[in-house]
Short mmCIF file of C-alpha atoms and ligand atoms in Angstrom, two decimals:
data_model
loop_
_atom_site.label_atom_id
_atom_site.label_comp_id
_atom_site.label_asym_id
_atom_site.label_seq_id
_atom_site.Cartn_x
_atom_site.Cartn_y
_atom_site.Cartn_z
CA MET X 1 -2.58 -2.34 -17.24
CA LYS X 2 -1.07 -4.24 -20.12
CA VAL X 3 1.25 -7.23 -19.78
CA LYS X 4 3.08 -7.80 -23.06
CA GLY X 5 0.34 -5.88 -24.84
CA VAL X 6 -2.56 -7.79 -23.22
CA PRO X 7 -4.78 -5.80 -20.83
CA TYR X 8 -5.01 -7.35 -17.37
CA ARG X 9 -6.57 -6.63 -14.05
CA THR X 10 -5.37 -8.43 -10.95
CA ILE X 11 -8.66 -10.27 -10.38
CA TRP X 12 -11.52 -11.32 -12.67
CA VAL X 13 -14.36 -13.83 -13.08
CA ASN X 14 -13.29 -16.59 -15.48
CA ASP X 15 -15.26 -17.52 -18.62
CA ASP X 16 -17.06 -20.29 -16.67
CA GLY X 17 -18.91 -17.42 -14.94
CA TRP X 18 -18.00 -18.37 -11.37
CA SER X 19 -14.36 -19.26 -10.69
CA ILE X 20 -12.01 -16.36 -10.00
CA GLY X 21 -8.85 -15.61 -11.97
CA ILE X 22 -5.85 -14.04 -10.27
CA ILE X 23 -2.18 -13.38 -10.98
CA ASP X 24 0.07 -15.51 -8.77
CA GLN X 25 2.23 -12.71 -7.39
CA THR X 26 4.60 -15.11 -5.64
CA LYS X 27 5.93 -16.08 -9.09
CA LEU X 28 6.82 -12.53 -10.15
CA PRO X 29 9.12 -11.11 -11.41
CA HIS X 30 10.51 -14.28 -12.96
CA ALA X 31 7.25 -15.69 -14.35
CA PHE X 32 3.82 -14.24 -15.12
CA VAL X 33 1.42 -16.98 -14.04
CA THR X 34 -2.35 -16.78 -13.64
CA THR X 35 -4.32 -19.19 -11.53
CA SER X 36 -7.93 -19.86 -10.45
CA LEU X 37 -9.71 -19.78 -7.12
CA LYS X 38 -12.54 -22.33 -6.99
CA THR X 39 -13.40 -22.40 -3.30
CA TRP X 40 -13.60 -19.86 -0.51
CA GLU X 41 -10.83 -21.75 1.27
CA GLU X 42 -8.59 -21.21 -1.76
CA ALA X 43 -9.42 -17.51 -1.66
CA ALA X 44 -8.49 -17.37 2.04
CA HIS X 45 -5.25 -19.23 1.34
CA ALA X 46 -4.37 -16.92 -1.56
CA ILE X 47 -4.66 -13.91 0.74
CA LYS X 48 -2.77 -15.48 3.64
CA ALA X 49 0.05 -16.85 1.47
CA MET X 50 0.24 -13.50 -0.36
CA ILE X 51 -0.46 -15.04 -3.75
CA VAL X 52 -2.56 -11.88 -3.90
CA ARG X 53 -1.60 -8.96 -1.69
CA GLY X 54 -1.99 -5.20 -1.37
CA ALA X 55 -4.82 -3.69 0.65
CA PRO X 56 -7.42 -3.09 -2.10
CA LEU X 57 -6.76 -6.42 -3.79
CA ILE X 58 -7.12 -8.51 -0.64
CA GLY X 59 -10.47 -6.75 -0.11
CA ALA X 60 -11.63 -7.68 -3.61
CA THR X 61 -10.40 -11.26 -3.18
CA GLY X 62 -12.16 -11.54 0.17
CA ALA X 63 -15.42 -10.38 -1.43
CA TYR X 64 -15.13 -13.00 -4.17
CA GLY X 65 -14.23 -15.53 -1.46
CA LEU X 66 -17.64 -14.95 0.14
CA ALA X 67 -19.27 -15.32 -3.29
CA LEU X 68 -17.53 -18.69 -3.73
CA ALA X 69 -18.80 -19.73 -0.29
CA MET X 70 -22.38 -18.64 -1.03
CA ARG X 71 -22.30 -20.57 -4.31
CA VAL X 72 -21.97 -23.90 -2.51
CA ASP X 73 -23.78 -23.15 0.74
CA PRO X 74 -25.79 -19.92 1.09
CA SER X 75 -26.56 -20.49 4.79
CA ASP X 76 -25.95 -17.95 7.58
CA ALA X 77 -23.60 -20.45 9.20
CA MET X 78 -21.43 -20.64 6.09
CA LEU X 79 -21.48 -16.89 5.67
CA GLU X 80 -20.22 -16.37 9.21
CA LYS X 81 -17.60 -19.10 8.94
CA ALA X 82 -16.17 -17.86 5.63
CA TYR X 83 -16.33 -14.24 6.87
CA GLN X 84 -14.37 -15.04 10.05
CA VAL X 85 -11.73 -17.21 8.40
CA ILE X 86 -11.10 -14.78 5.53
CA ASN X 87 -11.08 -11.76 7.84
CA GLU X 88 -8.41 -13.35 10.01
CA THR X 89 -6.04 -14.08 7.11
CA ARG X 90 -4.36 -10.68 7.33
CA PRO X 91 -5.05 -8.36 10.27
CA THR X 92 -3.62 -4.98 9.29
CA ALA X 93 -5.27 -3.79 6.05
CA ILE X 94 -8.78 -2.59 6.86
CA ASN X 95 -9.89 -2.95 3.22
CA LEU X 96 -10.38 -6.66 3.84
CA LYS X 97 -12.95 -6.16 6.58
CA TRP X 98 -14.50 -3.25 4.66
CA ALA X 99 -15.10 -5.48 1.62
CA LEU X 100 -16.31 -8.47 3.65
CA ASP X 101 -18.73 -6.23 5.58
CA ARG X 102 -20.05 -4.81 2.35
CA VAL X 103 -20.90 -8.27 1.00
CA ARG X 104 -22.26 -9.55 4.31
CA ASN X 105 -24.47 -6.49 4.82
CA ALA X 106 -25.91 -6.91 1.33
CA LEU X 107 -26.84 -10.52 2.16
CA HIS X 108 -28.66 -9.66 5.37
CA ASN X 109 -32.21 -11.10 5.31
CA ARG X 110 -31.86 -12.10 1.66
CA PRO X 111 -33.15 -15.54 0.62
CA PRO X 112 -30.49 -18.25 0.21
CA ALA X 113 -31.33 -18.70 -3.49
CA GLU X 114 -30.29 -15.09 -4.22
CA ARG X 115 -27.18 -14.93 -2.07
CA ALA X 116 -24.55 -16.16 -4.52
CA ALA X 117 -25.69 -13.77 -7.26
CA ILE X 118 -25.79 -10.83 -4.84
CA SER X 119 -22.27 -11.61 -3.58
CA TYR X 120 -20.81 -11.81 -7.09
CA LYS X 121 -22.53 -8.52 -7.94
CA ILE X 122 -21.14 -6.72 -4.90
CA ALA X 123 -17.66 -8.15 -5.45
CA ALA X 124 -17.75 -6.94 -9.07
CA GLU X 125 -18.88 -3.49 -7.88
CA ILE X 126 -15.98 -3.36 -5.41
CA CYS X 127 -13.59 -4.12 -8.27
CA GLU X 128 -15.09 -1.56 -10.67
CA GLU X 129 -15.10 1.10 -8.00
CA ASP X 130 -11.50 0.35 -7.10
CA VAL X 131 -10.42 0.91 -10.70
CA ALA X 132 -12.24 4.27 -10.86
CA THR X 133 -10.97 5.25 -7.41
CA CYS X 134 -7.34 4.47 -8.20
CA SER X 135 -7.58 6.30 -11.51
CA ALA X 136 -8.87 9.38 -9.66
CA ILE X 137 -6.04 9.07 -7.10
CA GLY X 138 -3.70 9.05 -10.08
CA ASP X 139 -5.24 12.24 -11.47
CA HIS X 140 -4.94 14.09 -8.16
CA GLY X 141 -1.43 12.79 -7.50
CA LEU X 142 -0.37 13.78 -10.99
CA THR X 143 -0.63 17.46 -9.96
CA LEU X 144 2.11 16.86 -7.36
CA ILE X 145 4.46 15.43 -9.97
CA GLU X 146 3.61 18.28 -12.35
CA GLU X 147 4.44 20.82 -9.63
CA ALA X 148 7.70 19.05 -8.89
CA TYR X 149 8.54 19.10 -12.61
CA GLU X 150 7.92 22.85 -12.73
CA LYS X 151 10.29 23.25 -9.75
CA THR X 152 13.06 21.57 -11.75
CA GLY X 153 12.51 24.27 -14.39
CA ARG X 154 11.37 21.40 -16.64
CA LYS X 155 15.02 20.50 -16.86
CA ARG X 156 15.18 16.96 -15.51
CA ALA X 157 13.08 13.98 -14.53
CA VAL X 158 11.13 14.15 -11.28
CA ASN X 159 12.55 11.64 -8.78
CA VAL X 160 9.89 9.86 -6.75
CA LEU X 161 10.72 7.41 -3.98
CA THR X 162 8.24 4.65 -3.15
CA HIS X 163 8.17 1.73 -0.73
CA CYS X 164 6.64 -1.73 -1.11
CA ASN X 165 4.16 -2.22 -3.95
CA ALA X 166 1.27 0.18 -4.09
CA GLY X 167 0.90 -0.25 -7.83
CA TRP X 168 -1.72 -1.98 -9.92
CA LEU X 169 -0.69 -5.39 -8.59
CA GLY X 170 -1.80 -4.34 -5.11
CA CYS X 171 -5.14 -3.04 -6.35
CA VAL X 172 -7.48 -4.09 -9.16
CA ASP X 173 -5.82 -1.73 -11.65
CA TRP X 174 -3.74 1.50 -11.70
CA GLY X 175 -2.55 1.29 -8.09
CA THR X 176 -2.58 3.92 -5.36
CA ALA X 177 0.91 5.42 -4.95
CA ILE X 178 2.00 4.37 -8.44
CA ALA X 179 -1.12 5.63 -10.26
CA PRO X 180 0.16 9.27 -10.30
CA ILE X 181 3.45 8.00 -11.71
CA TYR X 182 1.69 6.15 -14.55
CA LYS X 183 -0.43 9.23 -15.28
CA ALA X 184 2.66 11.48 -15.34
CA HIS X 185 4.63 9.08 -17.53
CA ASP X 186 1.70 8.68 -19.94
CA LYS X 187 1.41 12.47 -20.14
CA GLY X 188 5.05 12.80 -21.15
CA ILE X 189 6.36 14.21 -17.86
CA PRO X 190 9.77 12.67 -17.27
CA VAL X 191 9.63 10.72 -14.04
CA HIS X 192 12.12 8.36 -12.43
CA VAL X 193 11.25 6.12 -9.49
CA TRP X 194 13.52 5.02 -6.65
CA VAL X 195 12.10 1.62 -5.73
CA ASP X 196 12.82 0.41 -2.18
CA GLU X 197 13.42 -3.33 -2.44
CA THR X 198 11.19 -3.83 0.66
CA ARG X 199 12.57 -6.72 2.61
CA PRO X 200 11.70 -9.35 3.58
CA ARG X 201 9.32 -10.22 0.74
CA ASN X 202 10.81 -7.76 -1.72
CA GLN X 203 7.54 -6.36 -3.07
CA GLY X 204 9.50 -3.38 -4.39
CA ALA X 205 12.26 -5.33 -6.13
CA SER X 206 9.92 -8.07 -7.40
CA LEU X 207 6.60 -6.35 -8.04
CA THR X 208 6.98 -2.57 -8.31
CA ALA X 209 10.09 -2.94 -10.47
CA TRP X 210 8.28 -5.50 -12.67
CA GLU X 211 5.28 -3.19 -13.09
CA LEU X 212 7.34 -0.14 -13.91
CA ASN X 213 9.51 -2.14 -16.25
CA SER X 214 6.46 -3.52 -18.08
CA HIS X 215 5.09 0.00 -18.51
CA GLY X 216 8.43 1.52 -19.52
CA VAL X 217 8.76 3.85 -16.51
CA PRO X 218 12.42 4.60 -15.68
CA HIS X 219 13.27 3.29 -12.23
CA THR X 220 16.13 2.15 -10.03
CA VAL X 221 15.88 -0.45 -7.27
CA ILE X 222 17.61 0.55 -4.04
CA VAL X 223 18.20 -1.26 -0.78
CA ASP X 224 15.79 -0.30 1.94
CA ASN X 225 18.37 1.76 3.78
CA ALA X 226 19.39 3.99 0.85
CA GLY X 227 16.51 6.47 0.88
CA GLY X 228 17.89 8.75 3.59
CA HIS X 229 21.21 9.10 1.80
CA LEU X 230 19.48 9.95 -1.49
CA MET X 231 17.34 12.57 0.22
CA GLN X 232 20.37 14.20 1.85
CA HIS X 233 21.87 14.60 -1.62
CA GLY X 234 18.79 16.15 -3.24
CA LYS X 235 18.03 13.07 -5.29
CA VAL X 236 14.42 12.65 -4.17
CA ASP X 237 11.81 15.29 -5.12
CA LEU X 238 8.96 13.59 -3.33
CA CYS X 239 7.96 10.31 -1.71
CA ILE X 240 4.63 8.65 -2.45
CA VAL X 241 3.65 5.48 -0.62
CA GLY X 242 0.46 3.53 -0.02
CA THR X 243 -1.28 2.64 3.23
CA ASP X 244 -3.06 -0.40 4.59
CA ARG X 245 -4.99 1.48 7.25
CA THR X 246 -5.39 5.22 7.81
CA THR X 247 -6.80 6.52 11.07
CA ARG X 248 -9.35 9.27 11.57
CA ASP X 249 -6.50 11.54 12.68
CA GLY X 250 -4.42 10.81 9.60
CA ASP X 251 -1.85 8.29 10.90
CA VAL X 252 -0.98 5.79 8.19
CA CYS X 253 0.06 2.18 8.53
CA ASN X 254 2.06 0.79 5.63
CA LYS X 255 4.72 -1.82 4.92
CA ILE X 256 7.47 -2.02 7.51
CA GLY X 257 10.12 0.62 6.84
CA THR X 258 7.73 3.31 5.66
CA TYR X 259 8.09 5.19 8.97
CA LEU X 260 11.87 5.44 8.56
CA LYS X 261 11.42 6.95 5.10
CA ALA X 262 9.00 9.50 6.50
CA LEU X 263 11.51 10.47 9.22
CA ALA X 264 14.25 10.90 6.65
CA ALA X 265 11.91 12.90 4.42
CA LYS X 266 11.02 15.24 7.31
CA ASP X 267 14.69 15.80 8.15
CA ASN X 268 15.43 16.68 4.54
CA ASN X 269 12.31 18.73 3.72
CA VAL X 270 11.23 16.19 1.12
CA PRO X 271 7.41 16.07 0.72
CA PHE X 272 6.02 12.75 1.93
CA TYR X 273 2.62 11.88 0.42
CA VAL X 274 0.43 8.87 1.12
CA ALA X 275 -2.07 7.70 -1.52
CA LEU X 276 -5.21 5.87 -0.47
CA PRO X 277 -8.73 4.95 -1.44
CA HIS X 278 -11.58 5.65 1.02
CA SER X 279 -11.74 1.92 1.80
CA THR X 280 -8.41 2.23 3.63
CA ILE X 281 -9.70 4.72 6.18
CA ASP X 282 -10.63 3.25 9.55
CA TRP X 283 -12.91 5.97 10.93
CA THR X 284 -13.21 4.13 14.27
CA ILE X 285 -9.63 4.72 15.44
CA ARG X 286 -7.34 7.71 15.94
CA ASP X 287 -3.95 6.60 17.25
CA GLY X 288 -2.35 4.28 14.71
CA VAL X 289 0.59 3.25 16.91
CA LYS X 290 -1.67 2.14 19.74
CA GLU X 291 -4.68 0.88 17.85
CA ILE X 292 -3.65 -0.79 14.58
CA PRO X 293 -2.86 -4.51 14.81
CA ILE X 294 0.50 -5.18 13.19
CA GLU X 295 0.78 -8.44 11.30
CA GLU X 296 3.66 -10.68 12.35
CA ARG X 297 4.61 -13.25 9.76
CA ALA X 298 6.81 -16.36 9.75
CA GLN X 299 10.51 -15.89 10.48
CA GLU X 300 11.32 -17.99 7.39
CA GLU X 301 10.41 -14.97 5.24
CA VAL X 302 13.41 -13.16 6.73
CA ILE X 303 15.78 -16.12 6.90
CA VAL X 304 15.17 -17.55 3.42
CA MET X 305 15.26 -15.55 0.20
CA SER X 306 14.50 -16.88 -3.22
CA GLY X 307 15.94 -15.78 -6.53
CA ARG X 308 16.76 -16.90 -10.04
CA THR X 309 20.07 -18.61 -10.70
CA ALA X 310 22.20 -18.15 -13.80
CA THR X 311 20.62 -21.32 -15.21
CA GLY X 312 17.11 -19.92 -14.80
CA GLU X 313 15.92 -21.92 -11.81
CA VAL X 314 14.19 -20.06 -8.98
CA VAL X 315 15.67 -21.39 -5.74
CA PRO X 316 15.44 -20.56 -2.03
CA VAL X 317 18.63 -19.71 -0.18
CA THR X 318 19.22 -19.32 3.55
CA ILE X 319 20.96 -16.07 4.49
CA THR X 320 21.39 -16.34 8.27
CA PRO X 321 23.43 -18.67 10.49
CA GLU X 322 21.68 -21.81 11.63
CA GLY X 323 20.09 -21.09 15.00
CA SER X 324 19.61 -17.32 14.55
CA LYS X 325 16.04 -16.27 15.13
CA ALA X 326 14.30 -13.61 13.07
CA ALA X 327 11.41 -11.25 13.78
CA ASN X 328 9.07 -10.35 10.96
CA TYR X 329 6.82 -7.36 11.60
CA GLY X 330 4.83 -6.65 8.45
CA PHE X 331 3.88 -3.01 8.91
CA ASP X 332 4.67 0.16 10.82
CA VAL X 333 2.79 3.34 11.57
CA THR X 334 3.80 6.74 10.28
CA PRO X 335 2.27 9.43 12.49
CA ALA X 336 0.23 12.10 10.72
CA ARG X 337 2.76 14.80 11.70
CA LEU X 338 5.25 13.28 9.25
CA VAL X 339 2.80 13.14 6.33
CA THR X 340 2.72 16.12 3.96
CA GLY X 341 -0.66 15.15 2.53
CA LEU X 342 -3.10 12.34 1.78
CA VAL X 343 -3.89 11.75 -1.88
CA THR X 344 -7.40 10.34 -2.16
CA GLU X 345 -9.91 9.81 -4.95
CA ARG X 346 -11.63 13.02 -3.81
CA GLY X 347 -8.51 15.19 -3.76
CA ILE X 348 -5.48 15.91 -1.61
CA CYS X 349 -5.92 16.81 2.04
CA ALA X 350 -3.98 17.35 5.24
CA ALA X 351 -3.28 14.20 7.25
CA SER X 352 -5.70 15.12 10.01
CA GLU X 353 -9.33 14.62 10.99
CA GLU X 354 -10.10 18.10 9.72
CA GLY X 355 -8.43 17.41 6.39
CA LEU X 356 -10.17 14.09 5.91
CA ILE X 357 -13.58 15.41 6.93
CA LYS X 358 -13.32 18.20 4.38
CA LEU X 359 -13.17 15.50 1.71
CA TYR X 360 -15.49 13.00 3.45
CA PRO X 361 -18.08 15.17 5.24
CA GLU X 362 -20.40 12.17 5.61
CA PHE X 363 -18.05 10.90 8.36
CA ALA X 364 -18.22 14.09 10.47
CA LYS X 365 -19.38 13.44 14.03
O1 MRU H 1 2.10 -7.02 2.65
P1 MRU H 1 1.55 -6.40 1.41
O2 MRU H 1 2.37 -6.68 0.19
O3 MRU H 1 0.08 -6.75 1.20
O4 MRU H 1 1.63 -4.86 1.70
C1 MRU H 1 1.16 -3.94 0.76
C2 MRU H 1 1.43 -2.56 1.13
O5 MRU H 1 1.97 -2.26 2.17
C3 MRU H 1 0.95 -1.51 0.19
O6 MRU H 1 1.76 -0.37 0.26
C4 MRU H 1 -0.46 -1.16 0.58
O7 MRU H 1 -1.31 -2.24 0.51
C5 MRU H 1 -0.95 0.02 -0.14
S1 MRU H 1 -1.95 -0.07 -1.58
C6 MRU H 1 -1.60 -1.31 -2.60
#
């Protein structure tokens, strides 16, 4: 997507041919800053500190992290060390392991002298594929927004509610949940987005709002608890969210608070769609509540918020009494029964094993 007229992806190989360029997402929305990763440890840190975040993007960054490791030491020992450390940075999104496995498998039994080049090639493939995949998700999801527009009698904008950031910043380009919105907007279908702020890190208020603003898509930021009220009053036509891990049976695990939106959507007959690339499906598990590890992050993320003052400084402020503890669960699981459909790069399916296997027959047992 373009930032002030300049096309960007979220990750790229710099002109030196080896270091990796990224957007520092912790600086958004107040500053657009790019930075470089020169070591695999920096790649691991960028993922853990959420300088890059979003399931597909942490996968791509992990893959380039292995390439950076292989560049300095193409031994098996280094491969295993970098793999383990990077894989442990964030436990919930399966895309990270998927991407690391893809690089590691390609290096199996390959001579050390070839390993760096192979890793860079696979990482680049992962990125290219992610762009094509997200674009296809956008095309399939567009049909849902078109249908919703027809239901309004073409009389008003389609209102879509989304949670967290499943836009291009969370992927390599386009995004998952936001890709259909970009496609609809670009096609001239009036669309308005309710953006959940997404405490505690505010990916909605800081990142989704910034993206939509940059692209000129009408949107309104709402507090995380507003969605149910809007749905009760007919102000949401459909919800579209992303997922960090989708089980074989169609449960989806996404940013904390997603489940509550799905419950409210069910109670109000609002369609609740989840957009995902194939790399987000964990075919080895079925029950998301029991089997998906939920990341727990530092309590400071809840206790301290940062924002821009009237004089333009970005400062942290403490919002709780001294001595109060905070819990910071990063994700929750929305059971398949609450999901209207899964929007994938191969089409839209029911959130069930049967639905997924129709689109991905190669995973049938
Ligand atoms: O903690 P984050 O910001 O990495 O969480 C991101 C999400 O939950 C997204 O919705 C998800 O990765 C879907 S696709 C970008």
